[in-house]
Coordinates of C-alpha atoms in Angstrom, one line a residue:
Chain A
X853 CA 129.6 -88.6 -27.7
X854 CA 132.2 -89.1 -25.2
X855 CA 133.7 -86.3 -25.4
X856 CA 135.5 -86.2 -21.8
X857 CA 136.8 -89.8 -22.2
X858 CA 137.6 -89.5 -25.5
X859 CA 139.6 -86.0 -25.3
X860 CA 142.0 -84.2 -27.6
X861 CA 144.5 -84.9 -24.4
X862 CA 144.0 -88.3 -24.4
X863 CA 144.5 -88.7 -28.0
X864 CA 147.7 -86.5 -28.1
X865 CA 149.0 -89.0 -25.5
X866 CA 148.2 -91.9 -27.4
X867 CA 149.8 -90.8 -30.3
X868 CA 153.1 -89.9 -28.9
X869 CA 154.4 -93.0 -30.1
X870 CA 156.5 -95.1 -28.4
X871 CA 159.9 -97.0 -28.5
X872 CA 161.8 -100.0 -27.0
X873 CA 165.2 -99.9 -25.5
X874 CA 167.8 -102.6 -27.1
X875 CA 170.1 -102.8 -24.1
X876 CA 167.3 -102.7 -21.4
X877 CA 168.9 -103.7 -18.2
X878 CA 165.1 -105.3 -17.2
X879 CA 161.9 -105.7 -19.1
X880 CA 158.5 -106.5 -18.5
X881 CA 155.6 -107.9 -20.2
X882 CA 151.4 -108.0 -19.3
X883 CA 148.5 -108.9 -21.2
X884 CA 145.1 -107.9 -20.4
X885 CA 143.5 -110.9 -21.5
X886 CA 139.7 -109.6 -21.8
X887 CA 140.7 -106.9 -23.8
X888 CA 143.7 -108.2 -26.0
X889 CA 146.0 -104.8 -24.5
X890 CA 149.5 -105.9 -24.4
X891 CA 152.3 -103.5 -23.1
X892 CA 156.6 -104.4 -23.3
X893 CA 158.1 -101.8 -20.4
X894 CA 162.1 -101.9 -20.6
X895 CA 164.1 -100.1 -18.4
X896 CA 167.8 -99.3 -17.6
X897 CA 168.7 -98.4 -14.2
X898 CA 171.2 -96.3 -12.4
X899 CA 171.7 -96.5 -8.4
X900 CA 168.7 -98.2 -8.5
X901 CA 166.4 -95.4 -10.1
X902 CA 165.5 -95.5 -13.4
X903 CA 167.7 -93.8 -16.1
X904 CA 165.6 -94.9 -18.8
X905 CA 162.6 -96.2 -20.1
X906 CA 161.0 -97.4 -23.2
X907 CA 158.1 -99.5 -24.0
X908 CA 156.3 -101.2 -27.0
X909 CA 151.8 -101.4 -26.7
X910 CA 149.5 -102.5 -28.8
X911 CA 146.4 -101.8 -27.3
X912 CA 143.7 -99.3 -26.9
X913 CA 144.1 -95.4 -26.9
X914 CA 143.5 -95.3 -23.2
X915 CA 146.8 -97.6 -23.0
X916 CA 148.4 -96.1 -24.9
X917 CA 147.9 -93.0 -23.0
X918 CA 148.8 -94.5 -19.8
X919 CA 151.5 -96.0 -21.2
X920 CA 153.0 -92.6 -22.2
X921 CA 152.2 -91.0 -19.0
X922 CA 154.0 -93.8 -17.4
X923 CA 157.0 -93.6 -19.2
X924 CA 157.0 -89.6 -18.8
X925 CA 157.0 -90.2 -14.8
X926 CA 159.5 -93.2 -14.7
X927 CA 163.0 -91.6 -14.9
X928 CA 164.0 -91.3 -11.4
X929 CA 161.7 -93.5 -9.8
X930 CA 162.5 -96.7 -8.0
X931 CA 160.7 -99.5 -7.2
X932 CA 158.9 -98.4 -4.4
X933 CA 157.9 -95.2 -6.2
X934 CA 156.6 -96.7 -9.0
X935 CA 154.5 -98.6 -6.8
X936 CA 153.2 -95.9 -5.5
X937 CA 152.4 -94.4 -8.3
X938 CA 150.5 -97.4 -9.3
X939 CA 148.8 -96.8 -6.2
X940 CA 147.3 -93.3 -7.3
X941 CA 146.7 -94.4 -10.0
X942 CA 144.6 -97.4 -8.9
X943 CA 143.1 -94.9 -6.4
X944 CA 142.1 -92.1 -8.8
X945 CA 140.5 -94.9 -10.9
X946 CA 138.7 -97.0 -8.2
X947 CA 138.5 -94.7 -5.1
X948 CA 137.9 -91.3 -6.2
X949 CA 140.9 -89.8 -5.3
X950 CA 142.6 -87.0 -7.0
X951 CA 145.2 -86.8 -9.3
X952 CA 148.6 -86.9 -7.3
X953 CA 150.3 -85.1 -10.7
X954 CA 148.4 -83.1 -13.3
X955 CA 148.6 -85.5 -16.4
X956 CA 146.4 -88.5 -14.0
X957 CA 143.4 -85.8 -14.4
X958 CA 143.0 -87.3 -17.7
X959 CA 142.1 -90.2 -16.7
X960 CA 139.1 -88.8 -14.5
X961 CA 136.6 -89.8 -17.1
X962 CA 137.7 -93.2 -17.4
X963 CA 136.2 -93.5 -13.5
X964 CA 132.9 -94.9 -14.3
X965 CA 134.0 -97.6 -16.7
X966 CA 135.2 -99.9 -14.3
X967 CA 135.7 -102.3 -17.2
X968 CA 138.3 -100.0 -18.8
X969 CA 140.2 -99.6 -15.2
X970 CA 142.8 -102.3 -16.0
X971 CA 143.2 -100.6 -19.4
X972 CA 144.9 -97.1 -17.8
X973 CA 146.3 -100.0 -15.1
X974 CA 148.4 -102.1 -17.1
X975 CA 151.1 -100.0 -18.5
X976 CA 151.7 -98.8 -14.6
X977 CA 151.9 -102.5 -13.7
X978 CA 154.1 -103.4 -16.5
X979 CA 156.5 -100.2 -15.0
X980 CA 156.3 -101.8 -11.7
X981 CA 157.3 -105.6 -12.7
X982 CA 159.7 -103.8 -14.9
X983 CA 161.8 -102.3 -12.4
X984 CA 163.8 -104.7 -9.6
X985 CA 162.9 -104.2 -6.3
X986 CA 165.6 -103.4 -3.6
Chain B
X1123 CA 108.2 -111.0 -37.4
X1124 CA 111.2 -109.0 -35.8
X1125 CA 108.6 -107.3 -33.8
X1126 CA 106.2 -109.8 -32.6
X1127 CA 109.9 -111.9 -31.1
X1128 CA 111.0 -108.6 -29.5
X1129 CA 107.8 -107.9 -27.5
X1130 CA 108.9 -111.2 -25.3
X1131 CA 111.8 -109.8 -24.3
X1132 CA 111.6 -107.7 -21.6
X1133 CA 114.5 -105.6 -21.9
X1134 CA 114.3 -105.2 -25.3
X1135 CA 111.6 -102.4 -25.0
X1136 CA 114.3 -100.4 -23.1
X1137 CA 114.2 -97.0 -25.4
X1138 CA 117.5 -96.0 -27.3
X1139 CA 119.1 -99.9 -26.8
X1140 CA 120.0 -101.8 -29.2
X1141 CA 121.9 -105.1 -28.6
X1142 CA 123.6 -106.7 -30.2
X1143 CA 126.3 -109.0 -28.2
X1144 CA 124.2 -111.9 -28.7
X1145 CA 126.9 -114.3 -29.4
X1146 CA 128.1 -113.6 -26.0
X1147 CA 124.6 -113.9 -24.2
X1148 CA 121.6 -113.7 -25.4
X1149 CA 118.4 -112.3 -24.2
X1150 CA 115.8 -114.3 -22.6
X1151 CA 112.8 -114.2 -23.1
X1152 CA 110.0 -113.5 -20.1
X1153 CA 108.1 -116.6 -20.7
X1154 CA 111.6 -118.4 -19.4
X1155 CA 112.0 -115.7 -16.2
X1156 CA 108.9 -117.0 -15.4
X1157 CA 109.0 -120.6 -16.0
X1158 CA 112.4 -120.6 -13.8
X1159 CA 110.6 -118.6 -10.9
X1160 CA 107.3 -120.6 -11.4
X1161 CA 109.9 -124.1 -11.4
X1162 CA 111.6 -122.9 -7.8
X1163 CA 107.6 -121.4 -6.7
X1164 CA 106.3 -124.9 -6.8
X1165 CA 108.8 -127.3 -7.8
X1166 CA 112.1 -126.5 -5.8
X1167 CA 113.5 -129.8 -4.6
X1168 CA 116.5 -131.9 -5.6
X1169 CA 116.0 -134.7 -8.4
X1170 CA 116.4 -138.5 -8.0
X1171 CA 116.5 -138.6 -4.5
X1172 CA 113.6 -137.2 -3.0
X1173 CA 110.4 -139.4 -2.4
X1174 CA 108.2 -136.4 -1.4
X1175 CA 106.1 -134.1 -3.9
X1176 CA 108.1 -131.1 -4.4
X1177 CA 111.0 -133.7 -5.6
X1178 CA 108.5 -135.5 -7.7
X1179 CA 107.7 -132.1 -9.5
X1180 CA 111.4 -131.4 -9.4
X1181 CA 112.0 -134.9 -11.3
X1182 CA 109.0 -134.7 -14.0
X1183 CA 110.3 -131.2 -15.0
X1184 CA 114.0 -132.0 -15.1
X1185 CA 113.0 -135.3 -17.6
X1186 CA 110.6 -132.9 -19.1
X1187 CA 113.1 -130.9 -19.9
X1188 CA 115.6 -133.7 -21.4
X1189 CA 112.7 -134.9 -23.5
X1190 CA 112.7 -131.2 -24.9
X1191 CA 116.2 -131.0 -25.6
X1192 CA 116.3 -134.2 -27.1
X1193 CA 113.4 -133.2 -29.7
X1194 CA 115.3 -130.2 -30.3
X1195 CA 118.7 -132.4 -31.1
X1196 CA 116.5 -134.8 -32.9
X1197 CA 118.2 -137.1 -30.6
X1198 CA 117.0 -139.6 -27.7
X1199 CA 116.6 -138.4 -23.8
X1200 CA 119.5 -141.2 -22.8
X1201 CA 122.1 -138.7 -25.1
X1202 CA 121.4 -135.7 -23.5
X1203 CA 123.7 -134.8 -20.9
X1204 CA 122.9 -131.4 -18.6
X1205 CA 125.9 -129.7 -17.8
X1206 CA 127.4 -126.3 -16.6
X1207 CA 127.3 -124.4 -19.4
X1208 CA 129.3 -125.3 -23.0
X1209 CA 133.4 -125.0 -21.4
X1210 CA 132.1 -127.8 -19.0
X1211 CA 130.7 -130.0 -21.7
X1212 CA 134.0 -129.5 -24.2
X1213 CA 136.2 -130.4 -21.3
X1214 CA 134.3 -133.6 -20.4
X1215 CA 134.4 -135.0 -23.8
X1216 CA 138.0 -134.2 -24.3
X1217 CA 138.7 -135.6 -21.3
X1218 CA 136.8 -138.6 -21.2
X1219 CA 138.5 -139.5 -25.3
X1220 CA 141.6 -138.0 -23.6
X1221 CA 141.9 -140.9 -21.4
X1222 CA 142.8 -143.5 -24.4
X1223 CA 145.1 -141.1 -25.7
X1224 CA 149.4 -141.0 -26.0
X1225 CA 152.2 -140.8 -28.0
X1226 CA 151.7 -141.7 -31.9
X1227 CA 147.9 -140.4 -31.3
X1228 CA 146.5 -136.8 -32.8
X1229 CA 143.7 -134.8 -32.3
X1230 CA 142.8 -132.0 -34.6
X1231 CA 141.3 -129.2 -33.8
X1232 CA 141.1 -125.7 -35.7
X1233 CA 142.0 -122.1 -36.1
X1234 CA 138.2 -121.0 -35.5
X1235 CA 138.0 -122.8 -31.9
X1236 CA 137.0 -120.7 -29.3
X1237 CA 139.2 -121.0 -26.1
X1238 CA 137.0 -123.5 -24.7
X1239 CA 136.9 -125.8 -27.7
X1240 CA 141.1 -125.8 -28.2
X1241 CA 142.4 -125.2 -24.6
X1242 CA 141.3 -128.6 -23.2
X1243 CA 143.0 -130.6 -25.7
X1244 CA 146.3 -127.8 -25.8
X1245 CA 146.4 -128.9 -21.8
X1246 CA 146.0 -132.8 -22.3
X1247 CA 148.4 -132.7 -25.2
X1248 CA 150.7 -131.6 -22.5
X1249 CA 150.0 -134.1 -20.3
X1250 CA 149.3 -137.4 -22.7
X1251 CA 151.7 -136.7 -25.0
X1252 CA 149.8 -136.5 -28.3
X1253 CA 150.5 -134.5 -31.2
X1254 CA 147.9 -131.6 -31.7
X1255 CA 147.2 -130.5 -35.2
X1256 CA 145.4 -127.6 -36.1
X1257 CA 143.1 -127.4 -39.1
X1258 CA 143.7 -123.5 -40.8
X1259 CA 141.2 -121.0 -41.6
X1260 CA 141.1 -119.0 -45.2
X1261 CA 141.6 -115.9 -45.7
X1262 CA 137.7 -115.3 -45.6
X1263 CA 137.5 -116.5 -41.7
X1264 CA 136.2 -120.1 -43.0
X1265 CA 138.0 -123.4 -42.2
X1266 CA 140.5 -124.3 -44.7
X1267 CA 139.2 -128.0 -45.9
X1268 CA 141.4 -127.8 -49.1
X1269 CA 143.8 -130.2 -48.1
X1270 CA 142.2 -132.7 -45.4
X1271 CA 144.0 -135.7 -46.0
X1272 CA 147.0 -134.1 -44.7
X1273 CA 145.7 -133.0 -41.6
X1274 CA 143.5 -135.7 -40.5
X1275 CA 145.7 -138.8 -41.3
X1276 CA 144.8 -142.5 -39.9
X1277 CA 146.8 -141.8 -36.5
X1278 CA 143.9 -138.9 -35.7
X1279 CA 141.5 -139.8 -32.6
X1280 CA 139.1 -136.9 -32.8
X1281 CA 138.6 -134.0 -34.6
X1282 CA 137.0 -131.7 -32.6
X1283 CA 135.4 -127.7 -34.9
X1284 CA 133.2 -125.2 -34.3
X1285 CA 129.5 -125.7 -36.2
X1286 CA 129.7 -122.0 -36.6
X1287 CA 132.6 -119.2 -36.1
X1288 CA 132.0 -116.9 -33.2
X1289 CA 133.9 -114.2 -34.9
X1290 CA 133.9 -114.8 -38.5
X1291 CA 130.5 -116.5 -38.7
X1292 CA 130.9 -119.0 -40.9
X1293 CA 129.2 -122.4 -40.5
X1294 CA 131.5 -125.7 -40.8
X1295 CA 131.0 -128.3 -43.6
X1296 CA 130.7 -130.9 -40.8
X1297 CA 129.6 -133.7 -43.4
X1298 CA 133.0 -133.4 -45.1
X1299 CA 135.1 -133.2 -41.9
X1300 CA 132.7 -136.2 -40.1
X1301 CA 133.6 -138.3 -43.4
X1302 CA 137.0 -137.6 -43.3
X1303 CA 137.4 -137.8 -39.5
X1304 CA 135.5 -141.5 -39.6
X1305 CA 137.2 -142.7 -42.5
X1306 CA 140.6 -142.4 -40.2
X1307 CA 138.3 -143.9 -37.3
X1308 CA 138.5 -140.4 -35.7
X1309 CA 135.7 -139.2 -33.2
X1310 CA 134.0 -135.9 -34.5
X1311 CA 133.5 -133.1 -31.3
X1312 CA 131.7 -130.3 -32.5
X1313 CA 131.1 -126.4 -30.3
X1314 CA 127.7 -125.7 -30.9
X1315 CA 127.2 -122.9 -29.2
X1316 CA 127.1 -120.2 -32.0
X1317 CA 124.6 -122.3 -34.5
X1318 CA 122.0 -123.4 -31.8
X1319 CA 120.8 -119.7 -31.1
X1320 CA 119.5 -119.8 -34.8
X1321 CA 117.5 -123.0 -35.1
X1322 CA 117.2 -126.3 -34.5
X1323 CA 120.0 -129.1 -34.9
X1324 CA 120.4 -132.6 -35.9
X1325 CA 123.7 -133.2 -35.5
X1326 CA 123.7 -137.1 -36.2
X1327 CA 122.8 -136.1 -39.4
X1328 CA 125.4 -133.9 -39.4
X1329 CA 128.0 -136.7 -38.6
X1330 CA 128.6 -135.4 -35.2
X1331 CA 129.5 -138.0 -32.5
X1332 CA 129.8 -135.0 -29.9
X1333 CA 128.0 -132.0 -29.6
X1334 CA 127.4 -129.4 -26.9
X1335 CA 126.1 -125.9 -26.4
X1336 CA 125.4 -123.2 -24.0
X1337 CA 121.8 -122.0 -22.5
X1338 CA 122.7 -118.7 -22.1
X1339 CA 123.1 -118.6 -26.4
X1340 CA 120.3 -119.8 -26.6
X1341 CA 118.0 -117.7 -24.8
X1342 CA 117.9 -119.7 -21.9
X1343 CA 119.2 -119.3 -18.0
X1344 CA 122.9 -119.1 -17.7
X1345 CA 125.0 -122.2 -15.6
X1346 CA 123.3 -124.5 -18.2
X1347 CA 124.8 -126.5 -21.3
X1348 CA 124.1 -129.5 -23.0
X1349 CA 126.4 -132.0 -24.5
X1350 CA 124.5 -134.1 -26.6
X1351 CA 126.8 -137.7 -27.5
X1352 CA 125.6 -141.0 -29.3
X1353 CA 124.6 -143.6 -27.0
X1354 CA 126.9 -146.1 -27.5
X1355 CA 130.1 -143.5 -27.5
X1356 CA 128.8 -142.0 -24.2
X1357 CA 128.8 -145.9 -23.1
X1358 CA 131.7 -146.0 -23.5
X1359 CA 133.3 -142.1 -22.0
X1360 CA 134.6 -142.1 -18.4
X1361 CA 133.2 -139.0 -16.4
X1362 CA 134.8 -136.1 -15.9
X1363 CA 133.6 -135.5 -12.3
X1364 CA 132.5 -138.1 -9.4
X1365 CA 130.2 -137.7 -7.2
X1366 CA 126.7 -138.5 -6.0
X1367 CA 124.3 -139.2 -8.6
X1368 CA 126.5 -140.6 -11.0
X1369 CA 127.3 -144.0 -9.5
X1370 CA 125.7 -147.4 -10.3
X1371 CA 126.6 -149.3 -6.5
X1372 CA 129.5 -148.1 -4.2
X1373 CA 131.4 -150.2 -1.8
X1374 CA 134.3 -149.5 0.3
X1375 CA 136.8 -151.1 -2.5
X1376 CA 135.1 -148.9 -5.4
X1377 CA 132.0 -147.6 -7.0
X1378 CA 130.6 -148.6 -10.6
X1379 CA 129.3 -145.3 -12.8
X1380 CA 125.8 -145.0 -13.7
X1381 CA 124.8 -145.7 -17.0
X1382 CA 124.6 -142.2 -19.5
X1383 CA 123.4 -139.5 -19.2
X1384 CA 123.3 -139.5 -15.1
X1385 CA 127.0 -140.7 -15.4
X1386 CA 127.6 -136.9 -16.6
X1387 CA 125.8 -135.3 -14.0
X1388 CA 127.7 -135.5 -10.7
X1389 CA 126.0 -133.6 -8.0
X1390 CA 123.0 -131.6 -8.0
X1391 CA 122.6 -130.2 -11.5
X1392 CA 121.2 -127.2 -12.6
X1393 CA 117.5 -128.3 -12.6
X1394 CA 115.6 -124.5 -12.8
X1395 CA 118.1 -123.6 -15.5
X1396 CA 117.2 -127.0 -17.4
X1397 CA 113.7 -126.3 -17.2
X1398 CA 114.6 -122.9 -18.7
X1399 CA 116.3 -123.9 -21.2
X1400 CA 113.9 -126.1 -22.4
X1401 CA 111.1 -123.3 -22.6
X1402 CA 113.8 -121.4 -24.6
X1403 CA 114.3 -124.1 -27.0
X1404 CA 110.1 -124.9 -27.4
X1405 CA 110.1 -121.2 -27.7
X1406 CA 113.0 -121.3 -30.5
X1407 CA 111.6 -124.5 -32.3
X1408 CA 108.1 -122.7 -32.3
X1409 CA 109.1 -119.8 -34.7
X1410 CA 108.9 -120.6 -38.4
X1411 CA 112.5 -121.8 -38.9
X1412 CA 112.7 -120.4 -42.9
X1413 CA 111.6 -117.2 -41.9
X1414 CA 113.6 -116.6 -39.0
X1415 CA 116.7 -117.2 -41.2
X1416 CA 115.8 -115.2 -43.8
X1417 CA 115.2 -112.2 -41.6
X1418 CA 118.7 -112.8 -39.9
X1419 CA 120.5 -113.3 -43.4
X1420 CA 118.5 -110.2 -44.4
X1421 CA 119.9 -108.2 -41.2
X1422 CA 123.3 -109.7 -41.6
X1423 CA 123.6 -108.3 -45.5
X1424 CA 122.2 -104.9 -44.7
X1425 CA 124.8 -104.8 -41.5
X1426 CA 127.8 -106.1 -44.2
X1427 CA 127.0 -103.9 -46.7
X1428 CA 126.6 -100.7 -44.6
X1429 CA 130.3 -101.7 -43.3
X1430 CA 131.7 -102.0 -46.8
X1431 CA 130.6 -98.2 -47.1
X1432 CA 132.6 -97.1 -44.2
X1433 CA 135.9 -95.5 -45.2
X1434 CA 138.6 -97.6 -43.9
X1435 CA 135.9 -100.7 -42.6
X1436 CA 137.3 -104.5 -42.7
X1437 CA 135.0 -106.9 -42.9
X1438 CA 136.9 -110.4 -41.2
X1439 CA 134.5 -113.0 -42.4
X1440 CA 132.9 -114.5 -45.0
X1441 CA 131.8 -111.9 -47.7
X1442 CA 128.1 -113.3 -48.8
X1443 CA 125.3 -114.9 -46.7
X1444 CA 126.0 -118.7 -47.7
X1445 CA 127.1 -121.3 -44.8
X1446 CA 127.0 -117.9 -42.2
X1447 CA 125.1 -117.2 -38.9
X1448 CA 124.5 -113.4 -38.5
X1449 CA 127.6 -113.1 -36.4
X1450 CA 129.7 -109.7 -38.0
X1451 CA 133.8 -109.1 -37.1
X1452 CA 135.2 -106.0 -38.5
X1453 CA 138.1 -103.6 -38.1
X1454 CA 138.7 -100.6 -38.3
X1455 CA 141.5 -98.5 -39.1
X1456 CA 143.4 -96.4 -37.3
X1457 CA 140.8 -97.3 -34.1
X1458 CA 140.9 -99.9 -31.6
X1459 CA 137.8 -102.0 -31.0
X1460 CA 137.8 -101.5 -27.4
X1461 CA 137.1 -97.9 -28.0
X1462 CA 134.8 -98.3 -30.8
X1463 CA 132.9 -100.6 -28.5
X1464 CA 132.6 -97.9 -25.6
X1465 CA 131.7 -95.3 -28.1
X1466 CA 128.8 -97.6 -29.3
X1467 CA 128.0 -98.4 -25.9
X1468 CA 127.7 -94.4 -25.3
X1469 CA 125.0 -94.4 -27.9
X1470 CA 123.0 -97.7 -26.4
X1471 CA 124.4 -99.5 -29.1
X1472 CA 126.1 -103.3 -27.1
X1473 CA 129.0 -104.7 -29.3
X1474 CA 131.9 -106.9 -28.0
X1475 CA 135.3 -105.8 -28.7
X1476 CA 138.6 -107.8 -28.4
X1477 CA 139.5 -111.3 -29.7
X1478 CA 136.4 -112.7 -28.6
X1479 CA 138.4 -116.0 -26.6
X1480 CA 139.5 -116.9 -30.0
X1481 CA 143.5 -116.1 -30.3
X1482 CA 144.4 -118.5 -32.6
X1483 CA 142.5 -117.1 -35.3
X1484 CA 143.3 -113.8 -34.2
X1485 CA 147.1 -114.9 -34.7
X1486 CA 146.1 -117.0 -37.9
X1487 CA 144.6 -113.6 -39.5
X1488 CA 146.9 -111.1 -38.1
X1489 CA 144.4 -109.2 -36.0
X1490 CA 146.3 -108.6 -32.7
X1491 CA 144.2 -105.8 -31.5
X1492 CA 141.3 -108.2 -32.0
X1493 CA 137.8 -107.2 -33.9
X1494 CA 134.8 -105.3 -32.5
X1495 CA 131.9 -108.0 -33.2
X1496 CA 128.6 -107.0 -33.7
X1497 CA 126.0 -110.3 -33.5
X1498 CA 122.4 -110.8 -34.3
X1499 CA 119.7 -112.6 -33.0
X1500 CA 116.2 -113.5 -33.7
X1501 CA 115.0 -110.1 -31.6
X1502 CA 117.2 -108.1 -33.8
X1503 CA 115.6 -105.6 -36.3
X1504 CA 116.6 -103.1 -39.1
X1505 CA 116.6 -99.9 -36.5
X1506 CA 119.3 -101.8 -34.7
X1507 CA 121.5 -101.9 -37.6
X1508 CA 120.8 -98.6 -38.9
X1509 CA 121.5 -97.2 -35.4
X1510 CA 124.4 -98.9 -34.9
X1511 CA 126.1 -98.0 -38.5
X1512 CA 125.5 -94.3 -37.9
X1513 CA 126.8 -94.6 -33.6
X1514 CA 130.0 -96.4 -35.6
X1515 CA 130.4 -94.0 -38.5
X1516 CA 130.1 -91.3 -35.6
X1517 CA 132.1 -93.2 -33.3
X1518 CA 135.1 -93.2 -35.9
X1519 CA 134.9 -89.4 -36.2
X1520 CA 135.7 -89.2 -32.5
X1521 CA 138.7 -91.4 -32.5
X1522 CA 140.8 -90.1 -35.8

């Protein structure tokens, strides 16, 4: 049952846990309103890369996953590259591409369930709003 | 019984599926495929226009199909009023009442709204100025009548419930809220869109003054709803929409509106979906009414009490089968009902998981992550509940 979508990778990310910063220089909030997801993404910033990032979900274990994999990959990035990232992420999902970095491959499985999409989507969004643009 | 309903629905004899979403959309049956297909076939025209005989087909099955509703409502043709679907009927009633309302007004509404019950009067609170009250829920999932007089007070101007819960399933005392909503002069607007699917309504009876519901619940087309009103308060309600078909005479200083229900109808309406709906309900109103509860309270209670076996299983709803439709919320810890629904949905089993448009009660009972919902119908049998205990039982064992 499920097996691929439902992986011991996918639950290992899920269950990293997660944690808000208290002096975030900027946060961001999103809702998935279908599904009830909801994902905090703060973020202090140095030079106008990320230094460090925390967020708070409650939501599914794919968004939670997502949220950990986007946290992982956010130190260092700006704006524009976490837009990017958003990008592959949207493209792995929606047009088949591959997996720019190896933790994406996870989310292979998810490809089919279009209706889960905005699930892996959100946290990268939140990252994304989070972060100030040039 | 079970069987002999299933066999008219189509997809029901898809091996290995078992649905049960039907509080989001129900089946239809093939007899209303076809009397929509035979309706555009023969009859396809616009209605109270047309002179020639495709419109006069058009016009005898569009009143056909009012007469039908109104049997079904125990109600008169002149108080049924086609609409879009049940969001379009809420928001014309709160609307048109909405127009006599300000400052020093309330309007009450409650914890077990759906979105589309709550979020037209939120909005006009914001723009009329009245105060909104909400009526709470019990720990069970039922409304919380314990203390009525100090919700509904003589400054209320409509109370406006669900007849039945689309999460928890619990059925509304309307007679106690109508008498306490007309003793303070109050209008009573019910959403009854979960109680229709599972037999036929009176709701003057009832005390309702409003009272609307979806096709697509009620194994009819989708794009169709009914808001059914007594005559002399839909008299007296301003349309929502303006348009043609809806006026009495028109000038270049103004128009007059058309008396009730045509008022309502602005535009073309929906006529194929009316005519299916009312095959849906003749269909509905044909099956023995005592028996098709009992076998849905019958489902309901085998579908509770395999959930109270589960290991770490919440039941959000009312705990027996009195004052319930077979509409089941649960929990389940440790897993979110997104992903229980997929892994049910992987073994042909259709649930809904989320918070069901329904955040207020979500909020009320502390259920952010929302509840996967599992929800009967009149096609729904014992495999179906059997099937879908084990997929969640297995379902669980993939996610901890």
């Amino acid at each position: 049952m499920s097996s691929d979508l439902y992986g011991e990778r996918i639950k290992e990310l899920a269950g990293a846990g997660s944690h808000r910063l208290h002096d975030a220089d900027a946060s961001a909030r999103l809702d998935n309103p279908l599904c009830g997801d909801t994902i905090v993404v703060d973020v202090m910033m140095a030079d106008g890369k990320v230094a460090e990032v925390g967020h708070g979900v409650k939501g599914c274990l794919l968004c939670k996953a997502a949220a950990a994999i986007a946290s992982h990959q956010a130190p260092g990035m700006d704006h524009a590259a976490a837009t990017r990232m958003l990008e592959q992420v949207s493209a792995l999902l929606k047009s088949r591409a591959g997996p720019e970095f190896p933790d994406l491959a996870v989310f292979v499985p998810v490809r089919p369930h279009k209706s889960r999409h905005d699930c892996v989507l959100l946290p990268f969004k939140a990252l994304v709003k989070a972060i100030p643009a040039a | 019984m079970s069987q002999t309903i299933r066999d008219a629905f189509p997809v029901l004899t898809r091996p290995g599926f078992h649905y049960l979403d039907s509080a989001a959309m129900a089946q239809v049956p093939g007899i209303v495929v076809e009397a929509v297909a035979a309706h555009d076939r023969t009859a396809r025209s616009n209605v109270r226009r047309g002179l020639h005989e495709l419109a006069r087909r058009a016009d005898e099955a569009y009143d056909g199909a009012r007469a039908t509703v109104a049997r079904f409502l125990n109600a008169t043709p002149d108080e049924i009023v086609f609409t879009g679907g049940c969001t379009l009927a809420l928001n014309m009633v709160a609307r048109g009442l909405a127009k006599d309302l300000g400052p020093g007004d309330q309007v009450v509404v409650s914890r077990l709204d759906h979105h589309s019950a709550c979020l037209p009067w939120m909005e006009l609170r914001d723009e009329k100025g009245f105060e909104l009250r909400w009526l709470p829920v019990t720990p069970e999932g039922r409304l919380d009548l314990s203390d009525l007089a100090s919700v509904i007070t003589p400054a209320c101007k409509v109370v406006s419930v669900p007849h039945a819960s689309n999460v928890t399933g619990a059925v509304s005392d309307l007679a106690k809220l109508a008498e306490a909503a007309h003793a303070c002069g109050a209008k009573l607007v019910v959403d009854g869109a979960q109680m229709v699917p599972h037999g036929r309504v009176d709701p003057r009876a009832l005390g309702a003054d409003f009272y609307a519901f979806a096709g697509h619940k009620a194994y009819g087309p989708t794009g169709i709803g009914v808001l059914w009103g007594r005559a002399e308060l839909l008299a007296g309600l301003a349309p929502l929409l303006v348009g043609g078909g809806m006026v009495g005479s028109v000038s270049e200083d103004g128009f007059t509106w058309a008396e009730p229900p045509h008022r309502f109808e602005a535009g073309t309406p929906p006529v194929a979906q009316a005519v299916g709906l009312a095959v849906a309900l003749d269909w509905l109103s044909g099956l023995d009414q005592a028996a098709l509860h009992q076998q849905e309270m019958a489902l309901t209670w085998h579908l509770l009490d395999g959930l109270w076996a589960m290991e770490g299983v919440r039941v959000i709803g009312p705990m027996g089968l009195e004052a319930r439709v077979p509409v089941v919320s649960f929990t389940v810890e440790g897993a979110h009902p997104h992903d229980l629904a997929h892994l049910l949905a992987e073994r042909g089993v259709a649930v809904r998981g989320g918070a069901h448009c329904a955040r207020p009660l979500m909020l009320a009972l502390g259920l952010e992550e929302g509840t996967v919902r599992a929800s009967l119908a009149a096609y729904s049998d014992r495999a179906d509940v059997d099937i879908t205990l084990a997929a969640l039982a297995e379902a669980i064992k993939v996610l901890r």
